[in-house]
CSV table of C-alpha atoms (C1' of nucleotides) in Angstrom, one decimal:
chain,number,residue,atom,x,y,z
A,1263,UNK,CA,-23.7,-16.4,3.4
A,1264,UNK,CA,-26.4,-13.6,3.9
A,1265,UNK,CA,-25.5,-10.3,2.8
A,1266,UNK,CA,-26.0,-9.0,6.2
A,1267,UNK,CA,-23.2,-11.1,8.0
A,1268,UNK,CA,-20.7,-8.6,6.5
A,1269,UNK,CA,-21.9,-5.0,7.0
A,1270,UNK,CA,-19.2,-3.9,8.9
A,1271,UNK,CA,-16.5,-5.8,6.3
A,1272,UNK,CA,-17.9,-3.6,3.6
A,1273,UNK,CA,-17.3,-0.6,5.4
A,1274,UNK,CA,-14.1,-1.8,5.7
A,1275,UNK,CA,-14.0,-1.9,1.8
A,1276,UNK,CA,-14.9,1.5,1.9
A,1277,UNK,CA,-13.1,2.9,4.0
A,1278,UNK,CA,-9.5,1.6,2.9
A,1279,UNK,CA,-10.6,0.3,-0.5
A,1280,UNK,CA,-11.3,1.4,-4.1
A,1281,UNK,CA,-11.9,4.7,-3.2
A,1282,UNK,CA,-8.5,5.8,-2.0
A,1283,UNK,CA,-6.4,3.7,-4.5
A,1284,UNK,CA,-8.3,5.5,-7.1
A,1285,UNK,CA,-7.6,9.0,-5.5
A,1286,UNK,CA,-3.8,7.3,-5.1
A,1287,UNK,CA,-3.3,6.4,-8.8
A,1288,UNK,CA,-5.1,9.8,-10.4
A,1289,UNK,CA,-2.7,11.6,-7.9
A,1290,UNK,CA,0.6,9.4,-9.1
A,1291,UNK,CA,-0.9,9.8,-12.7
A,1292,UNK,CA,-1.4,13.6,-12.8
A,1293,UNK,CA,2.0,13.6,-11.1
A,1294,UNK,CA,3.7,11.7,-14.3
A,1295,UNK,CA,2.2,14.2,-16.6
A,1296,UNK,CA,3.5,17.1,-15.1
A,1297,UNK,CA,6.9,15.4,-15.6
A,1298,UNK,CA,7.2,14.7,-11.8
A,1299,UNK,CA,9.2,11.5,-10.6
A,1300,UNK,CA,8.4,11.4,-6.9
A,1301,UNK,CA,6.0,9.1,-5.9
A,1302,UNK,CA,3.1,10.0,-3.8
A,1303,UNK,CA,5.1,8.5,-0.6
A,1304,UNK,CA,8.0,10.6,-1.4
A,1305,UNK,CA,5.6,13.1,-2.1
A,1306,UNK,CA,4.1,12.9,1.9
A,1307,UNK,CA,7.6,13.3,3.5
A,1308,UNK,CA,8.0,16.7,1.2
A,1309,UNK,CA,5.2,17.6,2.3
A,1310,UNK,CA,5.6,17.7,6.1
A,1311,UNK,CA,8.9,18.8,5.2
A,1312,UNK,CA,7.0,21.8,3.5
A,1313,UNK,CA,5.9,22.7,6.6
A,1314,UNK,CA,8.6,22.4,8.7
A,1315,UNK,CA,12.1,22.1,7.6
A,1316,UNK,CA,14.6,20.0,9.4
A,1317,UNK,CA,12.4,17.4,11.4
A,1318,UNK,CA,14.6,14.0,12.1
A,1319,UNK,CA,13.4,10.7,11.0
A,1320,UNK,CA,11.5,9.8,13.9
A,1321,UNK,CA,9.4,12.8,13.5
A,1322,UNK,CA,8.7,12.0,10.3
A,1323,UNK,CA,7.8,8.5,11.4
A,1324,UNK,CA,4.8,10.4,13.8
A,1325,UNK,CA,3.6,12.9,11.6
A,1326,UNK,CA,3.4,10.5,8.0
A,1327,UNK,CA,2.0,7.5,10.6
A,1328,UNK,CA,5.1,5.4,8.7
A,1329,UNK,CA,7.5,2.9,10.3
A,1330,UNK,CA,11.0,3.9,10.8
A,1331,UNK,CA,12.4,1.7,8.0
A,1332,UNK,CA,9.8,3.1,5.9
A,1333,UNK,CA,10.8,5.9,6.3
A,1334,UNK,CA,14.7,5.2,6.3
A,1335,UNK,CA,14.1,3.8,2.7
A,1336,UNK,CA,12.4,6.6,1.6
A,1337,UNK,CA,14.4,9.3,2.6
A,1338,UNK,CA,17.0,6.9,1.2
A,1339,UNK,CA,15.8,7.4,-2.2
A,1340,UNK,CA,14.9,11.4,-1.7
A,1341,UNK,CA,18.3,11.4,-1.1
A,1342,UNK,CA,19.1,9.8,-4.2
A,1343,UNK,CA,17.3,12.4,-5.7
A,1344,UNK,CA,19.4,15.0,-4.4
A,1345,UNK,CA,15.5,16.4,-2.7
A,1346,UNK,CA,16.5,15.7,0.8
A,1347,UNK,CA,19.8,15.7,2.7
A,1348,UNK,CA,20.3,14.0,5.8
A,1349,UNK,CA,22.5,16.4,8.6
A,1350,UNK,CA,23.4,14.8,11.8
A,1351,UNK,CA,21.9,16.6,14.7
A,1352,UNK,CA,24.7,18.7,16.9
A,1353,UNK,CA,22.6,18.0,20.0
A,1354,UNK,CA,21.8,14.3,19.9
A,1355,UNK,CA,24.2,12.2,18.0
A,1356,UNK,CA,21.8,9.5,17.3
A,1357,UNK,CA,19.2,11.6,15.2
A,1358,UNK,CA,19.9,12.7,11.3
A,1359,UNK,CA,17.9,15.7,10.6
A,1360,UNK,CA,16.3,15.7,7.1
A,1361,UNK,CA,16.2,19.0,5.6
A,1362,UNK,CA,15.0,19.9,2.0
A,1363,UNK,CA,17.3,20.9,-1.0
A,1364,UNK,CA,16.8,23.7,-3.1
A,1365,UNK,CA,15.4,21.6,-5.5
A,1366,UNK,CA,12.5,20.0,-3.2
A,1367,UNK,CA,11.3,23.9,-2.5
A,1368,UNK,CA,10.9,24.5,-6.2
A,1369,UNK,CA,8.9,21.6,-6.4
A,1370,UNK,CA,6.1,22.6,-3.7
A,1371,UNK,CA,3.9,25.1,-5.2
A,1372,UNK,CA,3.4,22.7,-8.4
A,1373,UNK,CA,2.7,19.7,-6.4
A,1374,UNK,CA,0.1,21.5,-4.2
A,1375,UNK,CA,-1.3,22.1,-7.7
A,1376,UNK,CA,-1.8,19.1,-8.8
A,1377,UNK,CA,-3.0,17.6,-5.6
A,1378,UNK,CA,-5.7,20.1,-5.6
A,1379,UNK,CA,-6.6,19.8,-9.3
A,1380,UNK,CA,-6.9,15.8,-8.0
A,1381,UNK,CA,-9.2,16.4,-5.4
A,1382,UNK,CA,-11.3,18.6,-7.6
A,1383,UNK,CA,-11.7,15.6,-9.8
A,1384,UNK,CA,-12.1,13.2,-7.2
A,1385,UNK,CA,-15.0,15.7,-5.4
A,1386,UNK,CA,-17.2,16.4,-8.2
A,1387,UNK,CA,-20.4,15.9,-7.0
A,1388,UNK,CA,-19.5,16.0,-3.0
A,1389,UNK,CA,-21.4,18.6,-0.7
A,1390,UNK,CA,-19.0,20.5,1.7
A,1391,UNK,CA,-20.8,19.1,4.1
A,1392,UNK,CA,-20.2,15.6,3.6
A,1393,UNK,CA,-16.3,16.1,3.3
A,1394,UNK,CA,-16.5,17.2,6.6
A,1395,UNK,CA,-18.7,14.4,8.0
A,1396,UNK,CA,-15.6,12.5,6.2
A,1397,UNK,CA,-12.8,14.0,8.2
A,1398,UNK,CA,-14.8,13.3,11.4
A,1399,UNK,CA,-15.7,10.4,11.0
A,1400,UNK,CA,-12.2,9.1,10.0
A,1401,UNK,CA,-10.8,11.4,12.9
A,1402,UNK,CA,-12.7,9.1,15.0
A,1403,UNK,CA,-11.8,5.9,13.8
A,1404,UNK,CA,-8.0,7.1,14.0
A,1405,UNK,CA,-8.4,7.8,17.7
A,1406,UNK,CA,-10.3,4.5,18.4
A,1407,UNK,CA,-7.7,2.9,16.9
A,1408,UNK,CA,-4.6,4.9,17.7
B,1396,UNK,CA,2.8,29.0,2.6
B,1397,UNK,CA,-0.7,29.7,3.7
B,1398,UNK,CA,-2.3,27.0,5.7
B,1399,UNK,CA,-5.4,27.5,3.8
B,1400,UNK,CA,-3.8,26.7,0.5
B,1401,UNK,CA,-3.7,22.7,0.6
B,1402,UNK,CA,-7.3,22.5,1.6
B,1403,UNK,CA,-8.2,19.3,-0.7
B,1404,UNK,CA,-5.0,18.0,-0.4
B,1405,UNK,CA,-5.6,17.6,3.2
B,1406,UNK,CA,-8.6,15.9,2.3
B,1407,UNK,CA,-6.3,13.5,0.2
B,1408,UNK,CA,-4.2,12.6,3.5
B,1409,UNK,CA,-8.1,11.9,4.9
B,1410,UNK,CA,-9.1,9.6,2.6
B,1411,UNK,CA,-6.0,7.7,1.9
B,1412,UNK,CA,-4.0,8.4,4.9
B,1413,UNK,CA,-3.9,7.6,8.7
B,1414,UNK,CA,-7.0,6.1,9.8
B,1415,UNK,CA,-6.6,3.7,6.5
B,1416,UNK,CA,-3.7,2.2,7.4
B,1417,UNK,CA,-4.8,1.9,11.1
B,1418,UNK,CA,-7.6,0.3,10.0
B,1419,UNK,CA,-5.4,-2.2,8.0
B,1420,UNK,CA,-2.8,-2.6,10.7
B,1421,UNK,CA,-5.4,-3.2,13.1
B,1422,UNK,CA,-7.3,-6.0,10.9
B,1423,UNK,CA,-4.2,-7.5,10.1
B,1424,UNK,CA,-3.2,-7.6,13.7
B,1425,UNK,CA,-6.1,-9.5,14.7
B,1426,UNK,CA,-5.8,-12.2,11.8
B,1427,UNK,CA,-2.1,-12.7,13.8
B,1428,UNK,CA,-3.6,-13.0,16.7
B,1429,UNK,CA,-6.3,-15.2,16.1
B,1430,UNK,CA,-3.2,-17.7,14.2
B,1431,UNK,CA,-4.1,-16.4,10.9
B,1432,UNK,CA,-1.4,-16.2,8.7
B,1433,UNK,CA,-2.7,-14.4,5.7
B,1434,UNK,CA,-2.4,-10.9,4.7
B,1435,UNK,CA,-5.2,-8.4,4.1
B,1436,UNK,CA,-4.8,-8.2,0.4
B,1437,UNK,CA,-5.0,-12.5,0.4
B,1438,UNK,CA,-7.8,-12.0,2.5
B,1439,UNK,CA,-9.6,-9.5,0.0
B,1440,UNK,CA,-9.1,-12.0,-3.1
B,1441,UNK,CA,-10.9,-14.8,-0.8
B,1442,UNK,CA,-13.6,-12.5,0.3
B,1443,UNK,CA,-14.5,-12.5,-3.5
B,1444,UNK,CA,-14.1,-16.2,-4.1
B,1445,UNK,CA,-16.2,-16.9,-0.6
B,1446,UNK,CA,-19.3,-14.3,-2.6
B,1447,UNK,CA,-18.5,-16.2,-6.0
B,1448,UNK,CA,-16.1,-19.0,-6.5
B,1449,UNK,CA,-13.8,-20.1,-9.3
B,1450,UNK,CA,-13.2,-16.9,-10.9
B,1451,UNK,CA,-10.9,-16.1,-13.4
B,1452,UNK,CA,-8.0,-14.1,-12.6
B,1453,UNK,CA,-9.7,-10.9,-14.5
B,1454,UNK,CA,-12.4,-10.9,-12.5
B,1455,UNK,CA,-10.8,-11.0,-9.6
B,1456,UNK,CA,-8.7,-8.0,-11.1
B,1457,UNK,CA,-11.7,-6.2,-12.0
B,1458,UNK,CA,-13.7,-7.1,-8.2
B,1459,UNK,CA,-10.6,-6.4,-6.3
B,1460,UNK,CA,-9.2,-3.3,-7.9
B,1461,UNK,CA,-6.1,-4.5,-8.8
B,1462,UNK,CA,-4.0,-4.9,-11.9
B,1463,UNK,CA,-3.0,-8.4,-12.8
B,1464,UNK,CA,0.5,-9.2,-12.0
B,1465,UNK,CA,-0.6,-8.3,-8.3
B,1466,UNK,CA,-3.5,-11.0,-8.6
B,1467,UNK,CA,-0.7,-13.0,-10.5
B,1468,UNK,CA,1.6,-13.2,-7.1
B,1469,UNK,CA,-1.4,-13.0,-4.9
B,1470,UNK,CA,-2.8,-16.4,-6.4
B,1471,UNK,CA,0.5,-17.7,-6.1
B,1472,UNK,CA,1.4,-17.2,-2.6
B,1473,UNK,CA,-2.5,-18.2,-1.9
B,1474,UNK,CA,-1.8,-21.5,-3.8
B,1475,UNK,CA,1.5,-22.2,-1.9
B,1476,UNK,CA,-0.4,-21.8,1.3
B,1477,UNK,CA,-3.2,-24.3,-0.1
B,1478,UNK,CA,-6.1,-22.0,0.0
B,1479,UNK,CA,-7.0,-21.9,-3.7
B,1480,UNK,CA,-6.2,-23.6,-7.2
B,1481,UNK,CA,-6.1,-22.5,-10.3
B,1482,UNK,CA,-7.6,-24.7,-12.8
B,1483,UNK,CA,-7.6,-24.2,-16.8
B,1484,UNK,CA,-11.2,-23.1,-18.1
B,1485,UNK,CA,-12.8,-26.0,-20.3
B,1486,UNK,CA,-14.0,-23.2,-22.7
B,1487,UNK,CA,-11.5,-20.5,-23.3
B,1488,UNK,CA,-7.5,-21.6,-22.6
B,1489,UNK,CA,-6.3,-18.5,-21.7
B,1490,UNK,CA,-8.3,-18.6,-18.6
B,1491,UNK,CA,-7.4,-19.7,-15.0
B,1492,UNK,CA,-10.4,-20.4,-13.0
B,1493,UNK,CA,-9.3,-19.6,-9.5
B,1494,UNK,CA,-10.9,-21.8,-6.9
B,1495,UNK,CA,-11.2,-22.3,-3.3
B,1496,UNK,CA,-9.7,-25.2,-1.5
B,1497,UNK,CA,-11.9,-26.5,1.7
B,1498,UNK,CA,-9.2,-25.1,4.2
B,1499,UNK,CA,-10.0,-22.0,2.8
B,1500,UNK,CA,-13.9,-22.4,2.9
B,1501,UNK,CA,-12.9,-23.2,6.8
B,1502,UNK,CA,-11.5,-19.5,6.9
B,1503,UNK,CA,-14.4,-17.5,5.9
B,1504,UNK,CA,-16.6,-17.6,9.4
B,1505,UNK,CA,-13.3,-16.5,11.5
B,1506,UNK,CA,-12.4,-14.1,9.0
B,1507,UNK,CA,-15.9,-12.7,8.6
B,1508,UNK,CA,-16.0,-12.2,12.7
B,1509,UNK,CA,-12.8,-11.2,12.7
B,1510,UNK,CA,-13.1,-7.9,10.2
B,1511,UNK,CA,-16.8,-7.2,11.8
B,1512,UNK,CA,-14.8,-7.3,15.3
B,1513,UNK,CA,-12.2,-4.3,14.0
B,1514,UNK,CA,-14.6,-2.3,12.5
B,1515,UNK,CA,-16.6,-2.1,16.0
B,1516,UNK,CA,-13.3,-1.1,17.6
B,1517,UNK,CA,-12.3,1.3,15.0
B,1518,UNK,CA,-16.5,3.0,14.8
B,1519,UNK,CA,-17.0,3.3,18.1
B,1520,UNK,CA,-18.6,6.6,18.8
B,1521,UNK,CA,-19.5,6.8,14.8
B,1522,UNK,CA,-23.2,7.8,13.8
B,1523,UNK,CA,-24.8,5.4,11.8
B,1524,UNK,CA,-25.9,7.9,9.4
B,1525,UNK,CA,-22.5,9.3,9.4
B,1526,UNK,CA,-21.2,6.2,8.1
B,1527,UNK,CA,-23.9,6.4,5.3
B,1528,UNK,CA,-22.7,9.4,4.4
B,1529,UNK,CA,-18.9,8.2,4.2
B,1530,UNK,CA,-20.2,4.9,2.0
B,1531,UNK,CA,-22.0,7.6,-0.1
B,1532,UNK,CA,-19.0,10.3,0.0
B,1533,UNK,CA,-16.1,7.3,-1.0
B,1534,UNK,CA,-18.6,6.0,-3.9
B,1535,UNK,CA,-19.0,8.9,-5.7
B,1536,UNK,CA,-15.0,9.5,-5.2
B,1537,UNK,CA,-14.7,6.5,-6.9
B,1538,UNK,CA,-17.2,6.9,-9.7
B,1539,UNK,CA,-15.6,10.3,-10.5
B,1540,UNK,CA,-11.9,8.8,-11.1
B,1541,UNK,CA,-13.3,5.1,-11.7
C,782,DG,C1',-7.7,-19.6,-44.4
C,783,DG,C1',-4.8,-16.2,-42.5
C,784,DC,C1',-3.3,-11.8,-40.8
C,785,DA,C1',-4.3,-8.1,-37.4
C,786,DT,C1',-6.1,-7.1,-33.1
C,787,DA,C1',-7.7,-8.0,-28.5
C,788,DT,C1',-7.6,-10.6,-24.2
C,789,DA,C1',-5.6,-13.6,-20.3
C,790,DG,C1',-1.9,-14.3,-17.8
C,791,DT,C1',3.3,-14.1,-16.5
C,792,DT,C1',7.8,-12.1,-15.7
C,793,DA,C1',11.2,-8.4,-14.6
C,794,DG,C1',12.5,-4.2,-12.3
C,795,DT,C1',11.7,-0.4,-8.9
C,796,DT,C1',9.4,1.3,-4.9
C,797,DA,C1',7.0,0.6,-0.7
C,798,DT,C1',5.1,-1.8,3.7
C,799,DG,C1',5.5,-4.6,8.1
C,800,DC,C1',8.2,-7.1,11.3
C,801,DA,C1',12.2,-8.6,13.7
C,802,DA,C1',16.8,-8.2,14.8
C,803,DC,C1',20.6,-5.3,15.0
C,804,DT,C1',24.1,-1.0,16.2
C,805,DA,C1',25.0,3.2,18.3
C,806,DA,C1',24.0,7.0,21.4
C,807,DT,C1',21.6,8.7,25.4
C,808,DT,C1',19.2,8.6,29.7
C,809,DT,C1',17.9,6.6,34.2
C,810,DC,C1',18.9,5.5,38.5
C,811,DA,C1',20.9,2.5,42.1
D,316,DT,C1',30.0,6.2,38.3
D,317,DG,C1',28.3,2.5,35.7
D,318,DA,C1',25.0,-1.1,34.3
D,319,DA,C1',20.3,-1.3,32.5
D,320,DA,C1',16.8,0.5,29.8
D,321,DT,C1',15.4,3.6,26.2
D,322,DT,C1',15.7,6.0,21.8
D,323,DA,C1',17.3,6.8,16.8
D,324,DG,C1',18.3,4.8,12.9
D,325,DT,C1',19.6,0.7,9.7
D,326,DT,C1',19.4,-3.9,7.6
D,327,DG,C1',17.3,-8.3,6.1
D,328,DC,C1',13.3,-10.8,4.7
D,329,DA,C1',8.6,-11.5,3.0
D,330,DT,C1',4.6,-9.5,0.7
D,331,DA,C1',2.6,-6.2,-2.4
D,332,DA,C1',2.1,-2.2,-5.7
D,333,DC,C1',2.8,-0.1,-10.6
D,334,DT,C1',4.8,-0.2,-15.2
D,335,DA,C1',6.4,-2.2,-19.3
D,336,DA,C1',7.4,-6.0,-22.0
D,337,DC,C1',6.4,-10.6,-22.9
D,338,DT,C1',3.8,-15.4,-24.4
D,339,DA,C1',-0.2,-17.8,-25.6
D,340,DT,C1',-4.9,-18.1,-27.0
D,341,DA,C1',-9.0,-16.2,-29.1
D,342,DT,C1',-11.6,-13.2,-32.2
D,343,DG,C1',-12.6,-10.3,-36.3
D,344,DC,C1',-12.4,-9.5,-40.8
D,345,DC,C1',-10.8,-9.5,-45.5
DNA sequence: GGCATATAGTTAGTTATGCAACTAATTTCA
DNA sequence: TGAAATTAGTTGCATAACTAACTATATGCC
């Protein structure tokens, strides 16, 4: 096979490759030193959450781009870790709002931390200019692809 | 919180977020759809072996990016479904040369039209040079963490 | 030669993803 | 009003990820 035949494959690499599971695992990683046990999917869900209390599963679904038994399972287990609690909605019998615990807010400034100490690492080298030719180009591919 | 506080980690949800996994769902939607049924990550380990064939499982480890129990369970679920065989190196016994069968040889042409097919639907309306810039952004990522 | 160390691969346990099928509550509309 | 369709969430099954612990083989070195 020519190398040719698989530009667009390799871009594919990129783009949803080595890249991001290194960023992943030096995130999870810097995490576990901190004495942290959330994984970085728990760690998404606390983070919307961070920004707006009280959203019910399906919104979570939306804004984390995650299934709903995803994210059942994982607010499962946030539950388990007494960093979520599940409230049933007084409007709409059908939806469980997940609000954070006490706990969960003491963990957000130290996370943010540690996320940006991670990108720091992961950027060293990376012109502002290019991050944001990043973030446009993979706003684009989002919207081709919904 | 400020918004402006979890600049980089908004880059993280960039690079290893939503347009990702659309990409992925996307590709593997159109493996099922053209009666494929392998998975992206089997499809990765062949897209190695169709470049350079009968590796062991290290190398596909260190080519693929991931640790060896997950090449473990990918080579076996590849060699219920026929596609490759491991076969005991002549040289050095720890080693299992991993080989493609002919039904997977068969695979590689659809598979190769098949992933240059989603990425045109997922860059459409993506500079060329932009996409340079992303191959050049994600590499040095990746260099910085390895 | 033989012990210590390194390397190749497997297994077990937990978490996560995707899909399909399911229950329960709500909305639509004839 | 009441049956049909929609929406919210859960459960089951298969695949895959990471970690840690394990076996077997090979290498290094005294």
């Amino acid at each position: 096979m020519p190398n040719n035949q698989f530009k667009r494959g390799e871009l594919y690499s990129v783009i949803n490759g080595m890249a991001s599971t290194a960023v992943a695992r030096r995130l999870q990683k810097n995490f576990r030193q901190a004495g942290l046990e959330i994984t970085i999917e728990q760690w998404s869900v606390l983070y919307h959450l961070w920004k707006e209390d009280c959203l019910s599963q399906q919104e979570l679904c939306n804004r984390t781009f995650r299934d709903k038994p995803s994210i059942t399972r994982l607010i499962d287990n946030l539950e388990k870790q007494k960093l979520v609690k599940r409230t049933a909605s007084k409007t709409d019998r059908r939806i469980n709002l997940v609000c954070l615990t006490d706990a969960a807010k003491e963990l957000q400034q130290l996370t943010i931390d540690l996320a940006n100490q991670t990108m720091n690492e992961a950027l060293i080298g990376v012109m502002k200019e290019d991050i944001e030719t990043v973030k446009k180009v993979f706003q684009q591919v989002f919207d081709n692809l919904i």
